[in-house]
mmCIF file of C-alpha atoms in Angstrom:
data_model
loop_
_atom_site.group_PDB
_atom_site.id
_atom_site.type_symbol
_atom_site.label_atom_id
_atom_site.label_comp_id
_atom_site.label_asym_id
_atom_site.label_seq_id
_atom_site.Cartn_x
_atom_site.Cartn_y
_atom_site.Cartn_z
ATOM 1 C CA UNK A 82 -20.418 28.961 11.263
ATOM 2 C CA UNK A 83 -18.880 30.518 7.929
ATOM 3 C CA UNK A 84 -17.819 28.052 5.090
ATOM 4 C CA UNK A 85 -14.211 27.964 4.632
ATOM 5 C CA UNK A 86 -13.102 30.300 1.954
ATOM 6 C CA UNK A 87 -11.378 27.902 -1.188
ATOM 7 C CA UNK A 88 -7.950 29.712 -0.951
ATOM 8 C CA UNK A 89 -7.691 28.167 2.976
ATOM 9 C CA UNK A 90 -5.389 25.289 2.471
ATOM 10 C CA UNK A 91 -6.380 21.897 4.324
ATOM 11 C CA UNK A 92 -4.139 21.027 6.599
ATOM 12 C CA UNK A 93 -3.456 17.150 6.217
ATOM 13 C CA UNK A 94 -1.755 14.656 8.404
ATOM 14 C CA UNK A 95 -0.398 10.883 7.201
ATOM 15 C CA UNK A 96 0.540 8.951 10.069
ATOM 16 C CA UNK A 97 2.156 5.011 9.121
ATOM 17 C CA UNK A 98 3.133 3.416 11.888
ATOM 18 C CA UNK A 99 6.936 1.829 12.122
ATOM 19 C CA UNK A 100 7.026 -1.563 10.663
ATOM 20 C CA UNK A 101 3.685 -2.493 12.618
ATOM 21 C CA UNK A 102 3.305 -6.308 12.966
ATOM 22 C CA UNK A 103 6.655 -6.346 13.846
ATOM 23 C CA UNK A 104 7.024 -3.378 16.034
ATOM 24 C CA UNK A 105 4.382 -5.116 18.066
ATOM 25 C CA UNK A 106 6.077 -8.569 18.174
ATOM 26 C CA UNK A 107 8.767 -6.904 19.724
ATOM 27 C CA UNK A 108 7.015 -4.783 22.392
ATOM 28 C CA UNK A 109 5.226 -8.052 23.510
ATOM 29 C CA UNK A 110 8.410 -10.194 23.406
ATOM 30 C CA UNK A 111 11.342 -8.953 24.434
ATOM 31 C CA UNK A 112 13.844 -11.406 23.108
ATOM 32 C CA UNK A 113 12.814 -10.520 19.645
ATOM 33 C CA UNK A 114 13.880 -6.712 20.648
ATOM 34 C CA UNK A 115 17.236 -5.911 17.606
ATOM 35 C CA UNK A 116 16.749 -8.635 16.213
ATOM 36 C CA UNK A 117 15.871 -9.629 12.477
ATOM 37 C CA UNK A 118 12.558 -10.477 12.657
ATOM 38 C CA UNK A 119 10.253 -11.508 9.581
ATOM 39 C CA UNK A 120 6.109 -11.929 10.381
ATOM 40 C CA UNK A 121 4.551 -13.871 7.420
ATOM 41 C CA UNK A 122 4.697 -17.189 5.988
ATOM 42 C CA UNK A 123 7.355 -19.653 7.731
ATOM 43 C CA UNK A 124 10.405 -20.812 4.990
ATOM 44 C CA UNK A 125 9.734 -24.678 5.590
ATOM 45 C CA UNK A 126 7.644 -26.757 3.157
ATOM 46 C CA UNK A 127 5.849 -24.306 0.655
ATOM 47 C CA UNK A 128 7.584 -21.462 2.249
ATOM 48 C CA UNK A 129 5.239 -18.432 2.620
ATOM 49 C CA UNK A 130 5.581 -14.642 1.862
ATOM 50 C CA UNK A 131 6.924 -11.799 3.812
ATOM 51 C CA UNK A 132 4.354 -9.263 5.734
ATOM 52 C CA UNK A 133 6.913 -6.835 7.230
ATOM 53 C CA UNK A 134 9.703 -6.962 8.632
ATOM 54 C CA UNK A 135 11.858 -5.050 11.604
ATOM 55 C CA UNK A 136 14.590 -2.719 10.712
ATOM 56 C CA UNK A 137 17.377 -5.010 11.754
ATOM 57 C CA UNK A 138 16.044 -7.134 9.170
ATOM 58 C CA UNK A 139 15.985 -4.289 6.738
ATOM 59 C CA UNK A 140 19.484 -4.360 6.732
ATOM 60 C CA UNK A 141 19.636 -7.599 5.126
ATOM 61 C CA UNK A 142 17.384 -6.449 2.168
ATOM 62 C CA UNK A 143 14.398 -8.285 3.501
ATOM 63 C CA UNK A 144 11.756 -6.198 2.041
ATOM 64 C CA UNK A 145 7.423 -7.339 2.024
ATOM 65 C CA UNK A 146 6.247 -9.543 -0.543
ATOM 66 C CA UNK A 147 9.669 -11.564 -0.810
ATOM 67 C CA UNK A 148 9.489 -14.884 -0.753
ATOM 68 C CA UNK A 149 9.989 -16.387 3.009
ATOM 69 C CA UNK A 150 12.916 -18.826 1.469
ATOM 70 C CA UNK A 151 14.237 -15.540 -0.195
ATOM 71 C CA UNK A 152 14.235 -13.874 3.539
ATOM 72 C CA UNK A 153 15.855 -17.057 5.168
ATOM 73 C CA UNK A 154 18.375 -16.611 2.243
ATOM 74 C CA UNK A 155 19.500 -13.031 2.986
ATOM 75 C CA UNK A 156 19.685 -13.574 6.374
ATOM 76 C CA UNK A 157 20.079 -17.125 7.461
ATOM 77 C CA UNK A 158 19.828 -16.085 11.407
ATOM 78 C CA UNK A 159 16.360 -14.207 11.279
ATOM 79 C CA UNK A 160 13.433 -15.126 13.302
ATOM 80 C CA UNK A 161 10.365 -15.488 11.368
ATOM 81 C CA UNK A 162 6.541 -15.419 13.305
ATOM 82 C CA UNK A 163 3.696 -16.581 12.384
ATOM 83 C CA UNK A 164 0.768 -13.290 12.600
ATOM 84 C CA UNK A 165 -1.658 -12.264 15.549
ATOM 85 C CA UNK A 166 -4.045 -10.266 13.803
ATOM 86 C CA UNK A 167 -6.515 -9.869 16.658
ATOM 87 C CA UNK A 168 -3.818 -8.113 18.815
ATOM 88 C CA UNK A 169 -3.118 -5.749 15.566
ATOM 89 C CA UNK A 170 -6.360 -4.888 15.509
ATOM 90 C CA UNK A 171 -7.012 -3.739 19.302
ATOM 91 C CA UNK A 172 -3.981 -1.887 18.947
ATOM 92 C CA UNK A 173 -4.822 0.078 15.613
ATOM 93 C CA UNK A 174 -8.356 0.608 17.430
ATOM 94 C CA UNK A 175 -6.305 2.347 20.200
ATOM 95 C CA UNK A 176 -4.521 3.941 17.973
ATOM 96 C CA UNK A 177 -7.807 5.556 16.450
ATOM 97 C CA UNK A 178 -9.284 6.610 19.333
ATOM 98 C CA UNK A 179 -5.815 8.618 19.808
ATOM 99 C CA UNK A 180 -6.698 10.217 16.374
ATOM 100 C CA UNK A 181 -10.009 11.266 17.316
ATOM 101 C CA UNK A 182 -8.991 13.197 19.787
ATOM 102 C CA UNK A 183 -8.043 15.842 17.260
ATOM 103 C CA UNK A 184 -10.455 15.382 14.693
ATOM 104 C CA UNK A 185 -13.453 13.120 13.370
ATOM 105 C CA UNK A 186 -12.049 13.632 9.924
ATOM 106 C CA UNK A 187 -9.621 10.050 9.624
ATOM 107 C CA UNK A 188 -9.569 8.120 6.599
ATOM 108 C CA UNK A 189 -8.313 4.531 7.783
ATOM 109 C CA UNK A 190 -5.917 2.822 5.216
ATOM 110 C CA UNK A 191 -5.101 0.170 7.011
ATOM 111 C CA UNK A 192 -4.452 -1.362 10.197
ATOM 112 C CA UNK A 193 -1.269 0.947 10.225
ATOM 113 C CA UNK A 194 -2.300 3.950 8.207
ATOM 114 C CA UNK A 195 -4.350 6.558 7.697
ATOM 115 C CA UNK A 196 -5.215 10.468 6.715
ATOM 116 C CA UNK A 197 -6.511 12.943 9.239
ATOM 117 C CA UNK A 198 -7.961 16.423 8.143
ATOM 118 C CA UNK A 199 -7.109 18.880 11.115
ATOM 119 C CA UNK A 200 -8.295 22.105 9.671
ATOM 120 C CA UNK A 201 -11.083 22.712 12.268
ATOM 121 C CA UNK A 202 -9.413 20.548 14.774
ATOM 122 C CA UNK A 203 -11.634 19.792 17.949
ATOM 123 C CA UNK A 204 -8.936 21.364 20.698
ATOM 124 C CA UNK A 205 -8.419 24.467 18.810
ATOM 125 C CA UNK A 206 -4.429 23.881 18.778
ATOM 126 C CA UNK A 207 -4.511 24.936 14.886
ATOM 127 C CA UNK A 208 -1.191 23.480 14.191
ATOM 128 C CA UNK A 209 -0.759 20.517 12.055
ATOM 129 C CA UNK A 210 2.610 19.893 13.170
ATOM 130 C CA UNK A 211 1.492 20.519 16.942
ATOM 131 C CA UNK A 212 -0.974 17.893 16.583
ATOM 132 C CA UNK A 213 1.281 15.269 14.518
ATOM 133 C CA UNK A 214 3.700 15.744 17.570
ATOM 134 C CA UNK A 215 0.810 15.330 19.927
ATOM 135 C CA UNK A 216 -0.758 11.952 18.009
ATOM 136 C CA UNK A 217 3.124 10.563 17.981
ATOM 137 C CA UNK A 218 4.178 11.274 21.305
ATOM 138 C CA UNK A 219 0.500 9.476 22.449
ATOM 139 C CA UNK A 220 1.349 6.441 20.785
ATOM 140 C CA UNK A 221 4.641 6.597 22.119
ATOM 141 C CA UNK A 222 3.490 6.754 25.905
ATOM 142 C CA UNK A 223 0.586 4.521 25.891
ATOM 143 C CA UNK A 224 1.710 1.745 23.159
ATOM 144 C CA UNK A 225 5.032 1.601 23.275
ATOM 145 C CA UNK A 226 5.151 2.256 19.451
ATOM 146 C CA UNK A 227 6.303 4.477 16.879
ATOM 147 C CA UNK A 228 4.710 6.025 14.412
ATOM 148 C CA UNK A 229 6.058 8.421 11.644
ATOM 149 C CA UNK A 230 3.983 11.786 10.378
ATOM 150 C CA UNK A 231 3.711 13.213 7.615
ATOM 151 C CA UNK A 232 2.156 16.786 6.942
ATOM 152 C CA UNK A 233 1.036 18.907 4.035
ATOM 153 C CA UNK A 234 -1.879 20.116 2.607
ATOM 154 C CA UNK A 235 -3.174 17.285 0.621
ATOM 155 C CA UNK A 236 -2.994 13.545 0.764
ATOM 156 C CA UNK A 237 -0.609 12.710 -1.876
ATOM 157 C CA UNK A 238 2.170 14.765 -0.532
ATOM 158 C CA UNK A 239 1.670 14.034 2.993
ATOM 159 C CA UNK A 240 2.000 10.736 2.186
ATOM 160 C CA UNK A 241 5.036 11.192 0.749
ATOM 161 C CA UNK A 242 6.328 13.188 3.635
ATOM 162 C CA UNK A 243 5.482 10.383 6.185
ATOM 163 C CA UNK A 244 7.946 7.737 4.471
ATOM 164 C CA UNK A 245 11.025 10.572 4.694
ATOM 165 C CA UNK A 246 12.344 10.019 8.117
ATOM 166 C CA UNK A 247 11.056 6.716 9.043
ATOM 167 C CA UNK A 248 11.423 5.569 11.582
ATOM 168 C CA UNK A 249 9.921 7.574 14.102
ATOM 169 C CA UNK A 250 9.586 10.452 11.552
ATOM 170 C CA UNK A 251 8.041 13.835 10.911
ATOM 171 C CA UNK A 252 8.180 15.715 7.821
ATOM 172 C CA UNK A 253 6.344 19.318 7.465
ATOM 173 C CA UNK A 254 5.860 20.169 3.396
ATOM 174 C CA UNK A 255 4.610 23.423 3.469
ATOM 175 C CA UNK A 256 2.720 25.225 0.687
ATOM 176 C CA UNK A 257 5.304 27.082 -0.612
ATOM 177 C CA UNK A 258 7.794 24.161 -0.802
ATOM 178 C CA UNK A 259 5.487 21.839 -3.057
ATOM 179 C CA UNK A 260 5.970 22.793 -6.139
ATOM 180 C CA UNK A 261 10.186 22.791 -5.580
ATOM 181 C CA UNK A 262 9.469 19.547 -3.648
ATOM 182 C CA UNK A 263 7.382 17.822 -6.197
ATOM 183 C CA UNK A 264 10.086 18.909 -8.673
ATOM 184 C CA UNK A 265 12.733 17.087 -7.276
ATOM 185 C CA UNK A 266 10.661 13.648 -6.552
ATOM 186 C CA UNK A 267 11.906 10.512 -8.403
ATOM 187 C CA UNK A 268 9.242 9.960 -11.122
ATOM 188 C CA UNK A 269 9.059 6.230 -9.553
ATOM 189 C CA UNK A 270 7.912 7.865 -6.437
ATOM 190 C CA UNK A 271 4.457 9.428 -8.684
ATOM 191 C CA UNK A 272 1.322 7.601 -7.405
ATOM 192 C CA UNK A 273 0.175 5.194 -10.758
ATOM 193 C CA UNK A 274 4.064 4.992 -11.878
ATOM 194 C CA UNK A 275 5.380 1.133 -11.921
ATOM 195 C CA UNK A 276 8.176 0.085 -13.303
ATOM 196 C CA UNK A 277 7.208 -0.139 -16.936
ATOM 197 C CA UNK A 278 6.078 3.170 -16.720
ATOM 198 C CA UNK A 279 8.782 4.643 -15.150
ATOM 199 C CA UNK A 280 10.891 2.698 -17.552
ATOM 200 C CA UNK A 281 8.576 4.251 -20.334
ATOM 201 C CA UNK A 282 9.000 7.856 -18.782
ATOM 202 C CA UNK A 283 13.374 7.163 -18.451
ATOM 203 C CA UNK A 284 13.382 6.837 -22.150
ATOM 204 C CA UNK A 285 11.276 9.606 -22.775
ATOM 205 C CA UNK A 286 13.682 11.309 -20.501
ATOM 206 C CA UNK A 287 11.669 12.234 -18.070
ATOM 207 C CA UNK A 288 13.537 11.543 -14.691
ATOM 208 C CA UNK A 289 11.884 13.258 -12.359
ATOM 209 C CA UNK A 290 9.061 15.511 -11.924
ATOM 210 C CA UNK A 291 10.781 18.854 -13.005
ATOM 211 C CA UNK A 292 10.932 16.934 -16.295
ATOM 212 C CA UNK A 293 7.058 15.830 -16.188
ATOM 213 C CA UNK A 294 6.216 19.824 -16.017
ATOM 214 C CA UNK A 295 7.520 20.566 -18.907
ATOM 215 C CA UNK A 296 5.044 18.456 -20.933
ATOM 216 C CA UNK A 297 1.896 19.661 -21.713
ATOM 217 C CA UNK A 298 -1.222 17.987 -20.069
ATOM 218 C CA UNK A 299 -2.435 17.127 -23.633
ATOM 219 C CA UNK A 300 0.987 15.026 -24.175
ATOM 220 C CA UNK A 301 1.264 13.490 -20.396
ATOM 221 C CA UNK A 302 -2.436 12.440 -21.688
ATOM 222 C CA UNK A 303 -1.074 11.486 -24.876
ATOM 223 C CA UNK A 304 1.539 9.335 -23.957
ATOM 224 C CA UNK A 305 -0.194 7.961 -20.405
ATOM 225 C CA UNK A 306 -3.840 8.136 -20.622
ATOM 226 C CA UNK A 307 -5.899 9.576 -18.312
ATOM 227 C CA UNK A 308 -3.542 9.124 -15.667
ATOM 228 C CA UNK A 309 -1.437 11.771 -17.320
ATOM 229 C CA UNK A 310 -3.867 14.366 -15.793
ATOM 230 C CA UNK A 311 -3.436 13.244 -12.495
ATOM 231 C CA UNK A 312 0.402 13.628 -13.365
ATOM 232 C CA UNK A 313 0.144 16.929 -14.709
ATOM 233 C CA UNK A 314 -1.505 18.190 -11.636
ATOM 234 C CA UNK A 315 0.088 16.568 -9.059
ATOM 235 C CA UNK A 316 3.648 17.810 -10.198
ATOM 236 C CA UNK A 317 2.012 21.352 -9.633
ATOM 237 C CA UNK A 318 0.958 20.649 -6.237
ATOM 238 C CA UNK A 319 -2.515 19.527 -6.949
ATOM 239 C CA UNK A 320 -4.613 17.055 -5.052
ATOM 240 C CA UNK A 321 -8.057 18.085 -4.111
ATOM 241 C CA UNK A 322 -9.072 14.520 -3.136
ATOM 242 C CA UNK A 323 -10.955 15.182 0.437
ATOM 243 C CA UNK A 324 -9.909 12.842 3.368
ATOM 244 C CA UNK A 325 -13.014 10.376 3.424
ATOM 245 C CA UNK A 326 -13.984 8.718 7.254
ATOM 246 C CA UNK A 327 -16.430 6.583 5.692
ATOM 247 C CA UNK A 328 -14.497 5.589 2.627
ATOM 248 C CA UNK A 329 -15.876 1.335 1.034
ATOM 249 C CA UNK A 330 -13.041 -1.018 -0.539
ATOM 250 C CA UNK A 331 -15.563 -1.850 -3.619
ATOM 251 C CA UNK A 332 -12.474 -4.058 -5.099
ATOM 252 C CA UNK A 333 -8.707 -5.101 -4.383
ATOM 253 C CA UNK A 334 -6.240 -6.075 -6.730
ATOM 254 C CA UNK A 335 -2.906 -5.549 -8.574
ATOM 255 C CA UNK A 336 -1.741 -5.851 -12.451
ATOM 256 C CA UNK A 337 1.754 -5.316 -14.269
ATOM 257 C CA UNK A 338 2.357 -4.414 -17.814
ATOM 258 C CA UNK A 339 5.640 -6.619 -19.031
ATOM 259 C CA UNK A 340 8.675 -5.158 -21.153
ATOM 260 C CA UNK A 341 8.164 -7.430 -23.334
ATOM 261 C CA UNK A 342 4.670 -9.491 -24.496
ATOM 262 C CA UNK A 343 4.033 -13.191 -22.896
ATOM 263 C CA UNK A 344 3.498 -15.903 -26.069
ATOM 264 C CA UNK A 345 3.292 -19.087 -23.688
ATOM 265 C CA UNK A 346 0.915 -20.530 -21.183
ATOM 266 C CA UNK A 347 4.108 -20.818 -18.693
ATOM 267 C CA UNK A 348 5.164 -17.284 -19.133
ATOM 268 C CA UNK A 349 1.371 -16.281 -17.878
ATOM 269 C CA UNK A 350 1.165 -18.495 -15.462
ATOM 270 C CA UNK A 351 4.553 -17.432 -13.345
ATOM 271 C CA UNK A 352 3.502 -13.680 -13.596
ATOM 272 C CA UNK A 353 0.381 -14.697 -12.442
ATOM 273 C CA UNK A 354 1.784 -16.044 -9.358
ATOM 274 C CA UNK A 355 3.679 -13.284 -8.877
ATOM 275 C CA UNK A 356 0.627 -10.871 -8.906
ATOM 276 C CA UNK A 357 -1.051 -13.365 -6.947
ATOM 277 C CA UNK A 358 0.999 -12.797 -3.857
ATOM 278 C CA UNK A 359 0.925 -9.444 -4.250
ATOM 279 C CA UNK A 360 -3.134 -9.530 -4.091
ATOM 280 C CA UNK A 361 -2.917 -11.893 -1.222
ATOM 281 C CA UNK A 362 -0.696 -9.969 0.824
ATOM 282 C CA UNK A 363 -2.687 -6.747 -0.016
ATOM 283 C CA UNK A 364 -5.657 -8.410 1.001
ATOM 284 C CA UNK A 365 -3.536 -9.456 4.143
ATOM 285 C CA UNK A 366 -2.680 -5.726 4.886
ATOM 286 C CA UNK A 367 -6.657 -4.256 4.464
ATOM 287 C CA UNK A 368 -8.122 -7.716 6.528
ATOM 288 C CA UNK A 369 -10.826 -8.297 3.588
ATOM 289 C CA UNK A 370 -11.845 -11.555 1.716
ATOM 290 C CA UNK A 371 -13.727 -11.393 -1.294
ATOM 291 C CA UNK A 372 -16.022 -14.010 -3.029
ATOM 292 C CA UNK A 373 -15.570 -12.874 -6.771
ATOM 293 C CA UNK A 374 -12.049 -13.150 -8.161
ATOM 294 C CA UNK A 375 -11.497 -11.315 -11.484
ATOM 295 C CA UNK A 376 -8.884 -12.201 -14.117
ATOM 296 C CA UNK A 377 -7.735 -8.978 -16.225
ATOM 297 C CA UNK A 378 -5.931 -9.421 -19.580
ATOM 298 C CA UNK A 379 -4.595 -6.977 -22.366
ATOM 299 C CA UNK A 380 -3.527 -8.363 -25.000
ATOM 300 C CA UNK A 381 -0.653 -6.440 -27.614
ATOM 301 C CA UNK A 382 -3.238 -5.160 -29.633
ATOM 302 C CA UNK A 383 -4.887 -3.099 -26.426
ATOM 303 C CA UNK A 384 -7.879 -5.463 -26.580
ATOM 304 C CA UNK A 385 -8.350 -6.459 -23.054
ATOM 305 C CA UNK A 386 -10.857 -8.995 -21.476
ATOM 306 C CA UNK A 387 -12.111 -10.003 -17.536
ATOM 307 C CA UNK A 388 -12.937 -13.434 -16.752
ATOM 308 C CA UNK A 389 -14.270 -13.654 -13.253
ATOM 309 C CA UNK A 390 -14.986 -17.149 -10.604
ATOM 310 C CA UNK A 391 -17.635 -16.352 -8.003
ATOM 311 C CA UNK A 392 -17.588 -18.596 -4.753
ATOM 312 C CA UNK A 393 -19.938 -19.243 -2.155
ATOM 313 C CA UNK A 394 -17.849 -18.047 0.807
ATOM 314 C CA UNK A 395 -15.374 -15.156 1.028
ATOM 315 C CA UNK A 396 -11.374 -16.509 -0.060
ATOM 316 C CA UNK A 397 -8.401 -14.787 0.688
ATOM 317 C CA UNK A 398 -5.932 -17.334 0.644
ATOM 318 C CA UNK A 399 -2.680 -17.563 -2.261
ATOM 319 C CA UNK A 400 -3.360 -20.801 -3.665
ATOM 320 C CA UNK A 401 -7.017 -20.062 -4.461
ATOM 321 C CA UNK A 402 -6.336 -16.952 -5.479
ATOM 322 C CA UNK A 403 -3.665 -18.364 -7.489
ATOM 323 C CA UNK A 404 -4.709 -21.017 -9.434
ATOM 324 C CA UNK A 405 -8.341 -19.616 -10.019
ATOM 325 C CA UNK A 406 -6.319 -17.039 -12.489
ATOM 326 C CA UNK A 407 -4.589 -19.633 -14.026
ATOM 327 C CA UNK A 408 -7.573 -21.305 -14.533
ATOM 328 C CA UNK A 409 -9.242 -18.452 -16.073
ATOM 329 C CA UNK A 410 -6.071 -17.974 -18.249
ATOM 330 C CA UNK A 411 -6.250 -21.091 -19.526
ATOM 331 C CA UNK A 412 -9.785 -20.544 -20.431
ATOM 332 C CA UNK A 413 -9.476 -17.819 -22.280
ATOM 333 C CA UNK A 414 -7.246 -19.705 -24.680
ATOM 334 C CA UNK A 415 -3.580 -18.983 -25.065
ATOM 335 C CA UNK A 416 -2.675 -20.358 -28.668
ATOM 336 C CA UNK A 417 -1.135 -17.560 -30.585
ATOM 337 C CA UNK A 418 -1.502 -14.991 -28.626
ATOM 338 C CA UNK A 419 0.751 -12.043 -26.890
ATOM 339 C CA UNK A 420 -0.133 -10.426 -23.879
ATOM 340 C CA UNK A 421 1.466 -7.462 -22.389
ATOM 341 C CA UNK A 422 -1.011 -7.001 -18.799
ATOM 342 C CA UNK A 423 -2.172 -9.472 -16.637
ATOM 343 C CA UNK A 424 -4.224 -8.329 -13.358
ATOM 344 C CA UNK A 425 -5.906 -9.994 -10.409
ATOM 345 C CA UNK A 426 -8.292 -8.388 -8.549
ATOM 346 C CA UNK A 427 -10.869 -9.753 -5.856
ATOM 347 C CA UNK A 428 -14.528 -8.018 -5.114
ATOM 348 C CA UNK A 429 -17.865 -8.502 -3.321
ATOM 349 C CA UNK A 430 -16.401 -8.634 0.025
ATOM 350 C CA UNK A 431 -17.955 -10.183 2.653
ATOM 351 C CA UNK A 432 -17.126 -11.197 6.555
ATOM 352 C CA UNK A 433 -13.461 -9.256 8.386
ATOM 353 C CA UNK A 434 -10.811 -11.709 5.960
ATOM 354 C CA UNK A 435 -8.668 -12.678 8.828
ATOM 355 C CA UNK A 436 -10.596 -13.995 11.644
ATOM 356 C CA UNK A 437 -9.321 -16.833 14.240
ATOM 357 C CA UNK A 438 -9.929 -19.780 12.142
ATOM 358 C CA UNK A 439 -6.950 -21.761 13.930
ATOM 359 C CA UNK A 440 -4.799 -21.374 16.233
ATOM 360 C CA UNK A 441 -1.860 -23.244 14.460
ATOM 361 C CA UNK A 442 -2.624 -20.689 12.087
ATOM 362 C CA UNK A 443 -2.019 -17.580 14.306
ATOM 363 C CA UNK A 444 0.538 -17.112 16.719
ATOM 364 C CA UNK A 445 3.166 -14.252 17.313
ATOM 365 C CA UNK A 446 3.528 -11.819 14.150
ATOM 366 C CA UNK A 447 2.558 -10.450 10.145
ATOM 367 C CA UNK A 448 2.176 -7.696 8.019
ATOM 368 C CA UNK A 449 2.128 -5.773 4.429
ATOM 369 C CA UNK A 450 4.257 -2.776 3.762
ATOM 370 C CA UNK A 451 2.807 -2.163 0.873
ATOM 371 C CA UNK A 452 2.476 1.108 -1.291
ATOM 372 C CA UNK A 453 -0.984 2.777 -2.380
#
């Protein structure tokens, strides 16, 4: 068999399924069918956090993350479910074997998510969109699910192309389109770009990614850091990343750089929160539990320090999460001092996170939508 020559492009399919947790709730019960319904943390006592929620709840602006009291809020009438992960999980294992039909080449992101690298496919069909028809329709028939496709010739813009007519979606971004495409795209839409950057790259003017190509990869690096590169060649239609079946989750976190420095122990302590949910629902979303959590802090100067807690047995759950990082915060002394990032991030996995520790824990629907 002949290697394939470089100037062959890949031909790369990203298929997310339909707001997942929920999309299953309502196959399995019908009176939850168009309704607004939120899978994650209940509203009463503590209140919880949202996973996912359906499209009628959508509507409402219930988005992930959001605080369950926040949902209840939006839309007073909303169901809310409580998750059944070991139901998610035979599903996204039928879901897979669906996928290898086609090719051995999938890179799992999730339970709902993941790349496939069709080039050589194993039926010969040699169409990407073919085959993203194909996987879709399968689902369709033998899960009673949707899933939306997107296709391209790398990851990062097939990933893109997935989220463009969702639900139920396919999007073809063919090699001559990139570059115009890529052009066009929001600069909040750039893998890397939060809202302080993208607030960073607004004042520089730089709106969308027509406006990062005009820079130089020497000022994107400049004025970004290394990420700049990745910007620089992204915008052009660059990604060379291959799609990896066999791909380890070494760490798991999330961090935010403020608008403006934090100068109190309070100020720290409710962004840490914040990122803690975040963490924990990302955590959620991948079904990992880690036994190291690591506290990340940058301080106005660019200094920046970790302080990490080791435990004996893998956590994944917000309040441990949450007030080890406070704890470490408040170890790392606060007097006089600004910070402008604060990150949480949890390693040395262990054991499947989400296993059937209770049964008043699990019980019909949850999920992350949740961006990479």
């Amino acid at each position: 068999m002949t290697e394939q020559s470089p100037n062959i492009h890949r031909k790369i399919i990203h298929i997310d399924m339909d707001a997942f947790y929920a999309s299953v709730e309502q196959r399995d019960f019908p009176e939850y069918k168009g309704k607004p319904l939120v899978v994650g943390g209940l509203p009463e006592g503590r209140g919880g956090v949202v996973a996912t929620a359906s499209y009628e709840a959508r509507k409402f602006g219930i988005r992930s993350a959001m605080s369950s009291k926040k949902a209840l809020q939006l839309c007073p009438h909303a169901l809310f479910v409580r998750p059944r992960f070991n139901v998610y999980r035979e599903v996204s294992q039928h879901i897979r074997e669906i996928f290898s039909r086609y090719t051995d080449l999938i890179e799992p992101l999730s339970l709902d998510e993941a790349f496939l690298d069709v080039t050589n496919d194993k039926q010969g069909i040699g169409s990407a969109i073919d085959i993203a028809k194909l996987i879709k329709q399968a689902i369709k028939d033998e899960l009673q699910l949707t899933a939306s496709a997107g296709v391209s010739i790398n990851k990062f813009v097939a990933k893109i192309a997935s989220d463009i007519n969702k639900p139920d979606g396919l999007k073809f971004i063919g090699p001559s389109s990139i570059e115009n495409f890529m052009e066009q795209l929001p600069v909040e839409k750039f893998f890397g770009v939060g809202k302080v950057t993208a607030q960073k790259m607004k004042q520089m003017g730089l709106h969308t990614g027509a406006d990062l190509k005009k820079l130089e990869e020497s000022e994107l690096t400049r004025h970004f850091g290394k990420v700049g590169k990745f910007y620089y060649q992204i915008v052009r239609g660059i990604d060379n990343r291959e799609v990896q079946p066999h791909r380890e989750t070494k760490s798991l976190g999330a961090e935010d750089t403020f608008a403006y420095d934090l100068t109190t122990l309070e100020e720290m302590e409710a962004e840490l929160d914040k990122i803690a949910v975040t963490v924990h629902n990302r955590l959620l979303k991948y079904e990992l539990k880690g036994r190291t959590i690591t506290l990340k802090v940058k301080y106005h100067d660019f200094k920046q320090i970790t302080r990490n807690q080791s435990f004996q047995s893998p956590v994944n759950d917000l309040e441990t999460i949450s007030n080890t990082a406070k704890q470490l915060m408040a170890a790392t002394g606060v007097d006089d001092v600004k910070v402008r990032l604060l990150g949480i991030s949890l390693s040395n996995f262990g054991e499947i996170a989400i296993k059937q520790r209770d049964d008043k824990e699990l019980g019909p629907g949850d999920q992350l939508e949740l961006e990479l």
